[in-house]
């Protein structure tokens, strides 16, 4: 008889992302991103405290002096269970939330203690994210055209049928031009590259590649998800100011190093949970009913290679009896 599998912590983490999404959803489209993010932080932190783990926040809301909760270095979990690193983004896409735009999500990822890349003073990285079909067939050191040709061949497409998501920022201008010159389709986004990165590895989304310079924390979170979804992320730190470059040098961090999936999230036991806040291309946003709300989430576990979508129906009267979170 085979050994019973260990506990799947992703199924506990999703309760935390659901709570954060429900709390933040009250602020969708109201133009107040700080309030929405604050509500999500409160709810996420409360529910993370019930998860059977001894966690340290490696990717959080900022240093202790800047963020009073879920700051880098904060201890989370109920204190028992495995020693883990924790990466959180209570609202990925705060501007999307404030404007009521698609693909704002709440995410949590965990890995064994010491497994997650600590970005330190590195705020930005250049990323290349692909799904399982193109695993091992791309290289961030290759040209944009060569990588797009490799993805197209791996997926049985013409390059003109490949869709690349990239943040619409001046720093990505050259890459955007190179994608267009290669003949691929460009989908520009204003914020939040975790959601489209997930979609590169999920069926039927129409997203094939994520490229360009975005946030370093989002890259680490994406790596945890890619372990479970079978996709790949490669990255290289891309400081955007002399000050950031100097801080990285002082920290002894090599900005020229190519970071692989294993560099960003080492080991073989990673858990990831994401819940939609606003309506998205894959995860549906929070939808209200007469008695509560419905959430839609994605959870992954790398060791089993299993990913699930969870549609949950929440009743305000029951939730308010057992939780301090003001959902309604």
PDB file of C-alpha atoms in Angstrom:
ATOM      1  CA  UNK A   1       0.000   0.000   0.000  1.00  0.00           C
ATOM      2  CA  UNK A   2       1.370   3.398  -0.942  1.00  0.00           C
ATOM      3  CA  UNK A   3       2.041   6.021   1.698  1.00  0.00           C
ATOM      4  CA  UNK A   4      -0.748   8.545   2.303  1.00  0.00           C
ATOM      5  CA  UNK A   5       0.035  12.014   0.895  1.00  0.00           C
ATOM      6  CA  UNK A   6       0.994  14.858   3.178  1.00  0.00           C
ATOM      7  CA  UNK A   7      -1.391  17.671   4.002  1.00  0.00           C
ATOM      8  CA  UNK A   8      -2.208  19.968   1.081  1.00  0.00           C
ATOM      9  CA  UNK A   9      -1.768  23.407   2.614  1.00  0.00           C
ATOM     10  CA  UNK A  10      -3.082  25.085  -0.528  1.00  0.00           C
ATOM     11  CA  UNK A  11      -6.571  23.992   0.502  1.00  0.00           C
ATOM     12  CA  UNK A  12      -6.105  25.951   3.717  1.00  0.00           C
ATOM     13  CA  UNK A  13      -4.486  28.932   2.044  1.00  0.00           C
ATOM     14  CA  UNK A  14      -7.458  29.374  -0.271  1.00  0.00           C
ATOM     15  CA  UNK A  15      -9.644  30.247   2.708  1.00  0.00           C
ATOM     16  CA  UNK A  16      -7.294  33.187   3.281  1.00  0.00           C
ATOM     17  CA  UNK A  17      -7.354  34.396  -0.328  1.00  0.00           C
ATOM     18  CA  UNK A  18     -11.139  34.015  -0.407  1.00  0.00           C
ATOM     19  CA  UNK A  19     -11.421  36.183   2.708  1.00  0.00           C
ATOM     20  CA  UNK A  20      -9.107  38.805   1.237  1.00  0.00           C
ATOM     21  CA  UNK A  21     -11.011  38.868  -2.052  1.00  0.00           C
ATOM     22  CA  UNK A  22     -14.364  39.189  -0.293  1.00  0.00           C
ATOM     23  CA  UNK A  23     -13.079  42.035   1.852  1.00  0.00           C
ATOM     24  CA  UNK A  24     -11.463  43.874  -1.050  1.00  0.00           C
ATOM     25  CA  UNK A  25     -14.422  43.416  -3.388  1.00  0.00           C
ATOM     26  CA  UNK A  26     -16.431  46.022  -1.467  1.00  0.00           C
ATOM     27  CA  UNK A  27     -13.974  48.600  -2.832  1.00  0.00           C
ATOM     28  CA  UNK A  28     -14.079  47.578  -6.497  1.00  0.00           C
ATOM     29  CA  UNK A  29     -14.465  50.584  -8.775  1.00  0.00           C
ATOM     30  CA  UNK A  30     -14.549  53.107  -5.936  1.00  0.00           C
ATOM     31  CA  UNK A  31     -11.223  54.716  -6.755  1.00  0.00           C
ATOM     32  CA  UNK A  32      -9.739  54.017  -3.317  1.00  0.00           C
ATOM     33  CA  UNK A  33      -7.000  51.452  -3.769  1.00  0.00           C
ATOM     34  CA  UNK A  34      -5.472  51.961  -0.303  1.00  0.00           C
ATOM     35  CA  UNK A  35      -8.761  51.189   1.396  1.00  0.00           C
ATOM     36  CA  UNK A  36      -9.318  48.098  -0.711  1.00  0.00           C
ATOM     37  CA  UNK A  37      -5.790  46.863  -0.112  1.00  0.00           C
ATOM     38  CA  UNK A  38      -6.083  47.542   3.622  1.00  0.00           C
ATOM     39  CA  UNK A  39      -9.288  45.523   3.875  1.00  0.00           C
ATOM     40  CA  UNK A  40      -7.648  42.623   2.048  1.00  0.00           C
ATOM     41  CA  UNK A  41      -4.538  42.751   4.265  1.00  0.00           C
ATOM     42  CA  UNK A  42      -6.639  42.585   7.441  1.00  0.00           C
ATOM     43  CA  UNK A  43      -8.670  39.623   6.215  1.00  0.00           C
ATOM     44  CA  UNK A  44      -5.715  37.733   4.756  1.00  0.00           C
ATOM     45  CA  UNK A  45      -3.626  38.106   7.899  1.00  0.00           C
ATOM     46  CA  UNK A  46      -6.483  36.960  10.123  1.00  0.00           C
ATOM     47  CA  UNK A  47      -7.075  33.779   8.130  1.00  0.00           C
ATOM     48  CA  UNK A  48      -3.369  33.009   7.671  1.00  0.00           C
ATOM     49  CA  UNK A  49      -3.173  32.860  11.441  1.00  0.00           C
ATOM     50  CA  UNK A  50      -5.353  29.737  11.363  1.00  0.00           C
ATOM     51  CA  UNK A  51      -3.171  27.808   8.878  1.00  0.00           C
ATOM     52  CA  UNK A  52      -1.136  24.975  10.362  1.00  0.00           C
ATOM     53  CA  UNK A  53       2.326  26.318   9.566  1.00  0.00           C
ATOM     54  CA  UNK A  54       5.219  28.227  11.058  1.00  0.00           C
ATOM     55  CA  UNK A  55       5.714  30.840   8.381  1.00  0.00           C
ATOM     56  CA  UNK A  56       7.887  33.886   7.801  1.00  0.00           C
ATOM     57  CA  UNK A  57       6.804  36.489   5.253  1.00  0.00           C
ATOM     58  CA  UNK A  58       9.545  36.806   2.625  1.00  0.00           C
ATOM     59  CA  UNK A  59       7.446  38.619   0.026  1.00  0.00           C
ATOM     60  CA  UNK A  60       5.008  40.943   1.763  1.00  0.00           C
ATOM     61  CA  UNK A  61       3.637  44.426   2.007  1.00  0.00           C
ATOM     62  CA  UNK A  62       7.036  46.005   2.679  1.00  0.00           C
ATOM     63  CA  UNK A  63       9.438  46.435   5.532  1.00  0.00           C
ATOM     64  CA  UNK A  64       8.105  46.710   9.066  1.00  0.00           C
ATOM     65  CA  UNK A  65       8.361  50.498   9.216  1.00  0.00           C
ATOM     66  CA  UNK A  66       6.366  50.837   6.001  1.00  0.00           C
ATOM     67  CA  UNK A  67       3.637  48.206   6.526  1.00  0.00           C
ATOM     68  CA  UNK A  68       2.182  47.399   9.953  1.00  0.00           C
ATOM     69  CA  UNK A  69       0.889  43.979   8.844  1.00  0.00           C
ATOM     70  CA  UNK A  70       2.167  41.239   6.546  1.00  0.00           C
ATOM     71  CA  UNK A  71       5.503  43.023   6.443  1.00  0.00           C
ATOM     72  CA  UNK A  72       8.681  41.259   5.326  1.00  0.00           C
ATOM     73  CA  UNK A  73       9.890  39.190   8.260  1.00  0.00           C
ATOM     74  CA  UNK A  74       6.552  38.869  10.046  1.00  0.00           C
ATOM     75  CA  UNK A  75       5.744  35.453  11.519  1.00  0.00           C
ATOM     76  CA  UNK A  76       2.411  34.032  10.315  1.00  0.00           C
ATOM     77  CA  UNK A  77       0.489  30.796  10.809  1.00  0.00           C
ATOM     78  CA  UNK A  78      -0.614  29.080  13.987  1.00  0.00           C
ATOM     79  CA  UNK A  79       2.948  28.192  14.987  1.00  0.00           C
ATOM     80  CA  UNK A  80       2.686  24.442  14.430  1.00  0.00           C
ATOM     81  CA  UNK A  81       3.395  22.398  11.352  1.00  0.00           C
ATOM     82  CA  UNK A  82       6.121  22.935   8.746  1.00  0.00           C
ATOM     83  CA  UNK A  83       8.651  25.771   8.663  1.00  0.00           C
ATOM     84  CA  UNK A  84       7.858  27.735   5.507  1.00  0.00           C
ATOM     85  CA  UNK A  85       8.538  30.910   3.569  1.00  0.00           C
ATOM     86  CA  UNK A  86       5.412  32.883   2.734  1.00  0.00           C
ATOM     87  CA  UNK A  87       4.788  35.225  -0.201  1.00  0.00           C
ATOM     88  CA  UNK A  88       1.635  37.321  -0.181  1.00  0.00           C
ATOM     89  CA  UNK A  89      -0.063  39.904  -2.343  1.00  0.00           C
ATOM     90  CA  UNK A  90      -3.452  40.638  -0.758  1.00  0.00           C
ATOM     91  CA  UNK A  91      -4.437  42.643  -3.852  1.00  0.00           C
ATOM     92  CA  UNK A  92      -2.385  42.077  -6.971  1.00  0.00           C
ATOM     93  CA  UNK A  93      -3.485  44.965  -9.141  1.00  0.00           C
ATOM     94  CA  UNK A  94      -4.632  47.639  -6.689  1.00  0.00           C
ATOM     95  CA  UNK A  95      -5.228  50.045  -9.570  1.00  0.00           C
ATOM     96  CA  UNK A  96      -7.320  47.396 -11.306  1.00  0.00           C
ATOM     97  CA  UNK A  97      -9.354  47.068  -8.121  1.00  0.00           C
ATOM     98  CA  UNK A  98      -9.833  50.803  -7.760  1.00  0.00           C
ATOM     99  CA  UNK A  99     -10.902  51.204 -11.391  1.00  0.00           C
ATOM    100  CA  UNK A 100     -13.001  48.044 -11.563  1.00  0.00           C
ATOM    101  CA  UNK A 101     -10.795  46.591 -14.295  1.00  0.00           C
ATOM    102  CA  UNK A 102     -10.245  42.858 -14.940  1.00  0.00           C
ATOM    103  CA  UNK A 103      -7.741  40.478 -13.337  1.00  0.00           C
ATOM    104  CA  UNK A 104      -7.246  41.882  -9.840  1.00  0.00           C
ATOM    105  CA  UNK A 105      -6.577  38.867  -7.615  1.00  0.00           C
ATOM    106  CA  UNK A 106      -5.514  37.940  -4.084  1.00  0.00           C
ATOM    107  CA  UNK A 107      -2.577  35.518  -3.878  1.00  0.00           C
ATOM    108  CA  UNK A 108      -0.576  33.528  -1.327  1.00  0.00           C
ATOM    109  CA  UNK A 109       2.316  31.158  -1.992  1.00  0.00           C
ATOM    110  CA  UNK A 110       4.421  29.102   0.408  1.00  0.00           C
ATOM    111  CA  UNK A 111       7.564  27.000   0.114  1.00  0.00           C
ATOM    112  CA  UNK A 112       9.950  25.281   2.545  1.00  0.00           C
ATOM    113  CA  UNK A 113      11.916  27.638   4.797  1.00  0.00           C
ATOM    114  CA  UNK A 114      14.756  29.227   2.857  1.00  0.00           C
ATOM    115  CA  UNK A 115      13.414  28.133  -0.534  1.00  0.00           C
ATOM    116  CA  UNK A 116      12.085  31.464  -1.822  1.00  0.00           C
ATOM    117  CA  UNK A 117      14.348  34.011  -3.478  1.00  0.00           C
ATOM    118  CA  UNK A 118      14.660  37.021  -1.197  1.00  0.00           C
ATOM    119  CA  UNK A 119      14.708  40.045  -3.502  1.00  0.00           C
ATOM    120  CA  UNK A 120      16.072  42.383  -0.839  1.00  0.00           C
ATOM    121  CA  UNK A 121      16.334  45.830  -2.468  1.00  0.00           C
ATOM    122  CA  UNK A 122      15.506  44.486  -5.941  1.00  0.00           C
ATOM    123  CA  UNK A 123      12.192  45.954  -7.038  1.00  0.00           C
ATOM    124  CA  UNK A 124      12.222  45.040 -10.732  1.00  0.00           C
ATOM    125  CA  UNK A 125      13.112  42.046 -12.878  1.00  0.00           C
ATOM    126  CA  UNK A 126      12.914  41.141 -16.542  1.00  0.00           C
ATOM    127  CA  UNK A 127      10.745  38.026 -16.924  1.00  0.00           C
ATOM    128  CA  UNK A 128       9.950  35.329 -19.435  1.00  0.00           C
ATOM    129  CA  UNK A 129       7.004  33.098 -18.530  1.00  0.00           C
ATOM    130  CA  UNK A 130       5.639  30.200 -20.584  1.00  0.00           C
ATOM    131  CA  UNK A 131       3.345  27.229 -20.075  1.00  0.00           C
ATOM    132  CA  UNK A 132       4.133  23.491 -20.007  1.00  0.00           C
ATOM    133  CA  UNK A 133       4.316  23.071 -23.790  1.00  0.00           C
ATOM    134  CA  UNK A 134       7.285  25.464 -24.040  1.00  0.00           C
ATOM    135  CA  UNK A 135       9.045  24.238 -20.888  1.00  0.00           C
ATOM    136  CA  UNK A 136      12.769  23.970 -21.593  1.00  0.00           C
ATOM    137  CA  UNK A 137      12.413  25.448 -25.061  1.00  0.00           C
ATOM    138  CA  UNK A 138      12.937  29.154 -24.280  1.00  0.00           C
ATOM    139  CA  UNK A 139      15.855  31.135 -22.894  1.00  0.00           C
ATOM    140  CA  UNK A 140      15.793  34.666 -21.555  1.00  0.00           C
ATOM    141  CA  UNK A 141      19.257  35.122 -23.114  1.00  0.00           C
ATOM    142  CA  UNK A 142      17.874  34.358 -26.589  1.00  0.00           C
ATOM    143  CA  UNK A 143      16.356  36.997 -28.826  1.00  0.00           C
ATOM    144  CA  UNK A 144      12.679  37.833 -28.541  1.00  0.00           C
ATOM    145  CA  UNK A 145      12.105  36.502 -32.051  1.00  0.00           C
ATOM    146  CA  UNK A 146      13.813  33.187 -31.279  1.00  0.00           C
ATOM    147  CA  UNK A 147      11.799  32.694 -28.096  1.00  0.00           C
ATOM    148  CA  UNK A 148       8.520  33.444 -29.853  1.00  0.00           C
ATOM    149  CA  UNK A 149       9.408  31.031 -32.651  1.00  0.00           C
ATOM    150  CA  UNK A 150      10.170  28.361 -30.036  1.00  0.00           C
ATOM    151  CA  UNK A 151       6.848  28.903 -28.283  1.00  0.00           C
ATOM    152  CA  UNK A 152       4.963  28.807 -31.572  1.00  0.00           C
ATOM    153  CA  UNK A 153       6.636  25.531 -32.590  1.00  0.00           C
ATOM    154  CA  UNK A 154       6.009  23.977 -29.175  1.00  0.00           C
ATOM    155  CA  UNK A 155       2.314  24.840 -29.304  1.00  0.00           C
ATOM    156  CA  UNK A 156       1.784  24.036 -32.984  1.00  0.00           C
ATOM    157  CA  UNK A 157       1.048  27.656 -33.866  1.00  0.00           C
ATOM    158  CA  UNK A 158       2.264  30.220 -36.311  1.00  0.00           C
ATOM    159  CA  UNK A 159       4.124  33.087 -34.652  1.00  0.00           C
ATOM    160  CA  UNK A 160       1.321  35.393 -35.783  1.00  0.00           C
ATOM    161  CA  UNK A 161      -1.039  33.368 -33.580  1.00  0.00           C
ATOM    162  CA  UNK A 162       1.070  33.741 -30.418  1.00  0.00           C
ATOM    163  CA  UNK A 163      -0.191  36.248 -27.858  1.00  0.00           C
ATOM    164  CA  UNK A 164       2.293  37.952 -25.551  1.00  0.00           C
ATOM    165  CA  UNK A 165       1.251  39.876 -22.457  1.00  0.00           C
ATOM    166  CA  UNK A 166       3.505  42.717 -21.336  1.00  0.00           C
ATOM    167  CA  UNK A 167       3.171  45.653 -18.981  1.00  0.00           C
ATOM    168  CA  UNK A 168       2.548  48.911 -20.816  1.00  0.00           C
ATOM    169  CA  UNK A 169       5.557  50.815 -19.482  1.00  0.00           C
ATOM    170  CA  UNK A 170       8.248  52.934 -21.165  1.00  0.00           C
ATOM    171  CA  UNK A 171      10.866  50.487 -19.840  1.00  0.00           C
ATOM    172  CA  UNK A 172       9.309  47.762 -22.029  1.00  0.00           C
ATOM    173  CA  UNK A 173       9.175  49.810 -25.225  1.00  0.00           C
ATOM    174  CA  UNK A 174      12.033  47.962 -26.948  1.00  0.00           C
ATOM    175  CA  UNK A 175      10.602  44.542 -26.083  1.00  0.00           C
ATOM    176  CA  UNK A 176       7.141  45.523 -27.293  1.00  0.00           C
ATOM    177  CA  UNK A 177       8.637  46.625 -30.595  1.00  0.00           C
ATOM    178  CA  UNK A 178      10.626  43.386 -30.888  1.00  0.00           C
ATOM    179  CA  UNK A 179       7.483  41.296 -30.288  1.00  0.00           C
ATOM    180  CA  UNK A 180       5.636  43.165 -33.007  1.00  0.00           C
ATOM    181  CA  UNK A 181       8.537  42.883 -35.422  1.00  0.00           C
ATOM    182  CA  UNK A 182       8.604  39.127 -34.819  1.00  0.00           C
ATOM    183  CA  UNK A 183       4.954  39.026 -35.918  1.00  0.00           C
ATOM    184  CA  UNK A 184       3.324  38.032 -32.637  1.00  0.00           C
ATOM    185  CA  UNK A 185       0.308  39.654 -31.053  1.00  0.00           C
ATOM    186  CA  UNK A 186       0.839  42.057 -28.146  1.00  0.00           C
ATOM    187  CA  UNK A 187      -1.590  42.432 -25.292  1.00  0.00           C
ATOM    188  CA  UNK A 188      -0.670  45.439 -23.167  1.00  0.00           C
ATOM    189  CA  UNK A 189      -1.718  45.502 -19.511  1.00  0.00           C
ATOM    190  CA  UNK A 190      -1.656  48.414 -17.087  1.00  0.00           C
ATOM    191  CA  UNK A 191      -0.970  46.450 -13.901  1.00  0.00           C
ATOM    192  CA  UNK A 192      -0.592  42.986 -12.400  1.00  0.00           C
ATOM    193  CA  UNK A 193       1.420  40.374 -14.290  1.00  0.00           C
ATOM    194  CA  UNK A 194       0.771  37.399 -11.970  1.00  0.00           C
ATOM    195  CA  UNK A 195      -2.701  36.715 -13.396  1.00  0.00           C
ATOM    196  CA  UNK A 196      -1.543  36.597 -17.044  1.00  0.00           C
ATOM    197  CA  UNK A 197       1.485  34.529 -16.017  1.00  0.00           C
ATOM    198  CA  UNK A 198      -0.885  31.930 -14.593  1.00  0.00           C
ATOM    199  CA  UNK A 199      -2.838  31.974 -17.825  1.00  0.00           C
ATOM    200  CA  UNK A 200       0.204  30.970 -19.884  1.00  0.00           C
ATOM    201  CA  UNK A 201       0.017  27.585 -18.140  1.00  0.00           C
ATOM    202  CA  UNK A 202      -3.760  27.140 -18.116  1.00  0.00           C
ATOM    203  CA  UNK A 203      -5.846  25.746 -20.976  1.00  0.00           C
ATOM    204  CA  UNK A 204      -8.073  27.871 -23.138  1.00  0.00           C
ATOM    205  CA  UNK A 205      -6.914  31.308 -21.970  1.00  0.00           C
ATOM    206  CA  UNK A 206      -5.391  32.474 -25.255  1.00  0.00           C
ATOM    207  CA  UNK A 207      -2.269  33.742 -23.447  1.00  0.00           C
ATOM    208  CA  UNK A 208       0.984  32.113 -24.554  1.00  0.00           C
ATOM    209  CA  UNK A 209       3.839  34.183 -23.111  1.00  0.00           C
ATOM    210  CA  UNK A 210       4.497  36.904 -20.545  1.00  0.00           C
ATOM    211  CA  UNK A 211       7.533  39.081 -21.189  1.00  0.00           C
ATOM    212  CA  UNK A 212       9.094  42.286 -19.973  1.00  0.00           C
ATOM    213  CA  UNK A 213      10.171  44.101 -16.842  1.00  0.00           C
ATOM    214  CA  UNK A 214       7.790  43.939 -13.905  1.00  0.00           C
ATOM    215  CA  UNK A 215       7.917  43.562 -10.144  1.00  0.00           C
ATOM    216  CA  UNK A 216      10.399  41.200  -8.502  1.00  0.00           C
ATOM    217  CA  UNK A 217       7.943  40.048  -5.785  1.00  0.00           C
ATOM    218  CA  UNK A 218       5.452  39.061  -8.470  1.00  0.00           C
ATOM    219  CA  UNK A 219       8.154  36.990 -10.147  1.00  0.00           C
ATOM    220  CA  UNK A 220       8.771  34.972  -6.982  1.00  0.00           C
ATOM    221  CA  UNK A 221       5.047  34.394  -6.481  1.00  0.00           C
ATOM    222  CA  UNK A 222       4.715  33.319 -10.113  1.00  0.00           C
ATOM    223  CA  UNK A 223       7.539  30.810  -9.646  1.00  0.00           C
ATOM    224  CA  UNK A 224       5.640  29.018  -6.888  1.00  0.00           C
ATOM    225  CA  UNK A 225       2.599  28.752  -9.132  1.00  0.00           C
ATOM    226  CA  UNK A 226       4.640  27.544 -12.126  1.00  0.00           C
ATOM    227  CA  UNK A 227       5.994  24.649 -10.058  1.00  0.00           C
ATOM    228  CA  UNK A 228       2.422  23.443  -9.621  1.00  0.00           C
ATOM    229  CA  UNK A 229       1.181  24.263 -13.117  1.00  0.00           C
ATOM    230  CA  UNK A 230       4.161  22.794 -14.977  1.00  0.00           C
ATOM    231  CA  UNK A 231       5.189  26.051 -16.608  1.00  0.00           C
ATOM    232  CA  UNK A 232       8.435  27.982 -16.487  1.00  0.00           C
ATOM    233  CA  UNK A 233       9.712  31.403 -15.502  1.00  0.00           C
ATOM    234  CA  UNK A 234      13.175  32.776 -16.163  1.00  0.00           C
ATOM    235  CA  UNK A 235      14.232  36.184 -14.946  1.00  0.00           C
ATOM    236  CA  UNK A 236      17.047  38.667 -14.458  1.00  0.00           C
ATOM    237  CA  UNK A 237      17.068  41.587 -12.056  1.00  0.00           C
ATOM    238  CA  UNK A 238      16.529  44.894 -13.858  1.00  0.00           C
ATOM    239  CA  UNK A 239      17.137  47.876 -11.547  1.00  0.00           C
ATOM    240  CA  UNK A 240      15.419  51.001 -12.799  1.00  0.00           C
ATOM    241  CA  UNK A 241      17.424  53.652 -10.971  1.00  0.00           C
ATOM    242  CA  UNK A 242      20.987  54.352  -9.900  1.00  0.00           C
ATOM    243  CA  UNK A 243      19.844  54.116  -6.293  1.00  0.00           C
ATOM    244  CA  UNK A 244      18.384  50.640  -6.763  1.00  0.00           C
ATOM    245  CA  UNK A 245      21.505  49.547  -8.636  1.00  0.00           C
ATOM    246  CA  UNK A 246      23.730  50.819  -5.837  1.00  0.00           C
ATOM    247  CA  UNK A 247      21.694  49.087  -3.137  1.00  0.00           C
ATOM    248  CA  UNK A 248      21.935  45.807  -5.026  1.00  0.00           C
ATOM    249  CA  UNK A 249      25.705  46.197  -5.337  1.00  0.00           C
ATOM    250  CA  UNK A 250      26.009  46.937  -1.627  1.00  0.00           C
ATOM    251  CA  UNK A 251      23.971  43.809  -0.870  1.00  0.00           C
ATOM    252  CA  UNK A 252      26.319  41.735  -3.025  1.00  0.00           C
ATOM    253  CA  UNK A 253      23.556  40.729  -5.436  1.00  0.00           C
ATOM    254  CA  UNK A 254      24.627  39.890  -8.992  1.00  0.00           C
ATOM    255  CA  UNK A 255      22.213  41.688 -11.307  1.00  0.00           C
ATOM    256  CA  UNK A 256      23.584  39.850 -14.351  1.00  0.00           C
ATOM    257  CA  UNK A 257      22.673  36.390 -13.071  1.00  0.00           C
ATOM    258  CA  UNK A 258      19.974  34.474 -14.930  1.00  0.00           C
ATOM    259  CA  UNK A 259      17.399  33.310 -12.405  1.00  0.00           C
ATOM    260  CA  UNK A 260      15.691  30.006 -13.142  1.00  0.00           C
ATOM    261  CA  UNK A 261      12.540  28.522 -11.674  1.00  0.00           C
ATOM    262  CA  UNK A 262      14.651  26.687  -9.090  1.00  0.00           C
ATOM    263  CA  UNK A 263      16.489  29.893  -8.168  1.00  0.00           C
ATOM    264  CA  UNK A 264      13.256  31.763  -7.525  1.00  0.00           C
ATOM    265  CA  UNK A 265      11.546  28.925  -5.647  1.00  0.00           C
ATOM    266  CA  UNK A 266      13.762  25.998  -4.695  1.00  0.00           C
ATOM    267  CA  UNK A 267      12.633  22.541  -3.612  1.00  0.00           C
ATOM    268  CA  UNK A 268       9.685  20.397  -4.632  1.00  0.00           C
ATOM    269  CA  UNK A 269       6.925  21.368  -2.213  1.00  0.00           C
ATOM    270  CA  UNK A 270       5.201  24.617  -3.146  1.00  0.00           C
ATOM    271  CA  UNK A 271       1.624  25.654  -2.489  1.00  0.00           C
ATOM    272  CA  UNK A 272      -0.231  28.455  -4.229  1.00  0.00           C
ATOM    273  CA  UNK A 273      -3.701  29.925  -3.947  1.00  0.00           C
ATOM    274  CA  UNK A 274      -5.333  32.786  -5.848  1.00  0.00           C
ATOM    275  CA  UNK A 275      -8.869  34.159  -5.693  1.00  0.00           C
ATOM    276  CA  UNK A 276     -10.376  36.584  -8.191  1.00  0.00           C
ATOM    277  CA  UNK A 277     -11.461  39.997  -6.938  1.00  0.00           C
ATOM    278  CA  UNK A 278     -12.531  41.649 -10.179  1.00  0.00           C
ATOM    279  CA  UNK A 279     -13.841  39.715 -13.167  1.00  0.00           C
ATOM    280  CA  UNK A 280     -10.913  38.177 -15.024  1.00  0.00           C
ATOM    281  CA  UNK A 281     -10.037  36.221 -18.121  1.00  0.00           C
ATOM    282  CA  UNK A 282      -9.659  33.039 -16.085  1.00  0.00           C
ATOM    283  CA  UNK A 283     -10.635  33.696 -12.482  1.00  0.00           C
ATOM    284  CA  UNK A 284     -14.060  35.209 -12.107  1.00  0.00           C
ATOM    285  CA  UNK A 285     -14.402  38.061  -9.670  1.00  0.00           C
ATOM    286  CA  UNK A 286     -16.484  38.187  -6.509  1.00  0.00           C
ATOM    287  CA  UNK A 287     -20.166  37.944  -7.415  1.00  0.00           C
ATOM    288  CA  UNK A 288     -22.867  38.917  -4.941  1.00  0.00           C
ATOM    289  CA  UNK A 289     -26.050  37.018  -4.151  1.00  0.00           C
ATOM    290  CA  UNK A 290     -29.051  37.905  -2.018  1.00  0.00           C
ATOM    291  CA  UNK A 291     -27.481  36.152   0.985  1.00  0.00           C
ATOM    292  CA  UNK A 292     -23.740  36.452   0.379  1.00  0.00           C
ATOM    293  CA  UNK A 293     -21.234  36.074  -2.427  1.00  0.00           C
ATOM    294  CA  UNK A 294     -19.508  33.591  -4.729  1.00  0.00           C
ATOM    295  CA  UNK A 295     -15.732  33.343  -5.180  1.00  0.00           C
ATOM    296  CA  UNK A 296     -13.618  31.599  -7.801  1.00  0.00           C
ATOM    297  CA  UNK A 297     -10.109  30.397  -6.937  1.00  0.00           C
ATOM    298  CA  UNK A 298      -7.123  28.471  -8.263  1.00  0.00           C
ATOM    299  CA  UNK A 299      -4.994  26.273  -5.990  1.00  0.00           C
ATOM    300  CA  UNK A 300      -1.854  24.325  -6.880  1.00  0.00           C
ATOM    301  CA  UNK A 301       0.533  21.898  -5.232  1.00  0.00           C
ATOM    302  CA  UNK A 302       3.849  21.209  -6.890  1.00  0.00           C
ATOM    303  CA  UNK A 303       4.624  17.785  -5.413  1.00  0.00           C
ATOM    304  CA  UNK A 304       1.469  16.222  -6.840  1.00  0.00           C
ATOM    305  CA  UNK A 305       1.289  18.478  -9.899  1.00  0.00           C
ATOM    306  CA  UNK A 306      -2.388  18.969  -9.140  1.00  0.00           C
ATOM    307  CA  UNK A 307      -4.235  22.211  -9.718  1.00  0.00           C
ATOM    308  CA  UNK A 308      -7.837  22.869  -8.890  1.00  0.00           C
ATOM    309  CA  UNK A 309     -10.396  25.576  -9.397  1.00  0.00           C
ATOM    310  CA  UNK A 310     -12.766  26.128  -6.519  1.00  0.00           C
ATOM    311  CA  UNK A 311     -16.092  27.917  -6.712  1.00  0.00           C
ATOM    312  CA  UNK A 312     -17.235  28.732  -3.199  1.00  0.00           C
ATOM    313  CA  UNK A 313     -20.613  30.036  -2.047  1.00  0.00           C
ATOM    314  CA  UNK A 314     -20.450  32.205   1.065  1.00  0.00           C
ATOM    315  CA  UNK A 315     -23.304  33.165   3.392  1.00  0.00           C
ATOM    316  CA  UNK A 316     -22.897  36.432   5.260  1.00  0.00           C
ATOM    317  CA  UNK A 317     -24.934  35.348   8.274  1.00  0.00           C
ATOM    318  CA  UNK A 318     -22.781  32.281   8.865  1.00  0.00           C
ATOM    319  CA  UNK A 319     -19.461  33.985   8.128  1.00  0.00           C
ATOM    320  CA  UNK A 320     -20.197  36.898  10.427  1.00  0.00           C
ATOM    321  CA  UNK A 321     -20.888  34.482  13.266  1.00  0.00           C
ATOM    322  CA  UNK A 322     -17.422  32.943  13.107  1.00  0.00           C
ATOM    323  CA  UNK A 323     -15.242  35.710  11.693  1.00  0.00           C
ATOM    324  CA  UNK A 324     -14.188  39.215  12.697  1.00  0.00           C
ATOM    325  CA  UNK A 325     -14.027  40.259   9.040  1.00  0.00           C
ATOM    326  CA  UNK A 326     -16.782  42.688   8.000  1.00  0.00           C
ATOM    327  CA  UNK A 327     -17.770  41.168   4.697  1.00  0.00           C
ATOM    328  CA  UNK A 328     -21.089  42.937   4.413  1.00  0.00           C
TER     329      UNK A 328
END
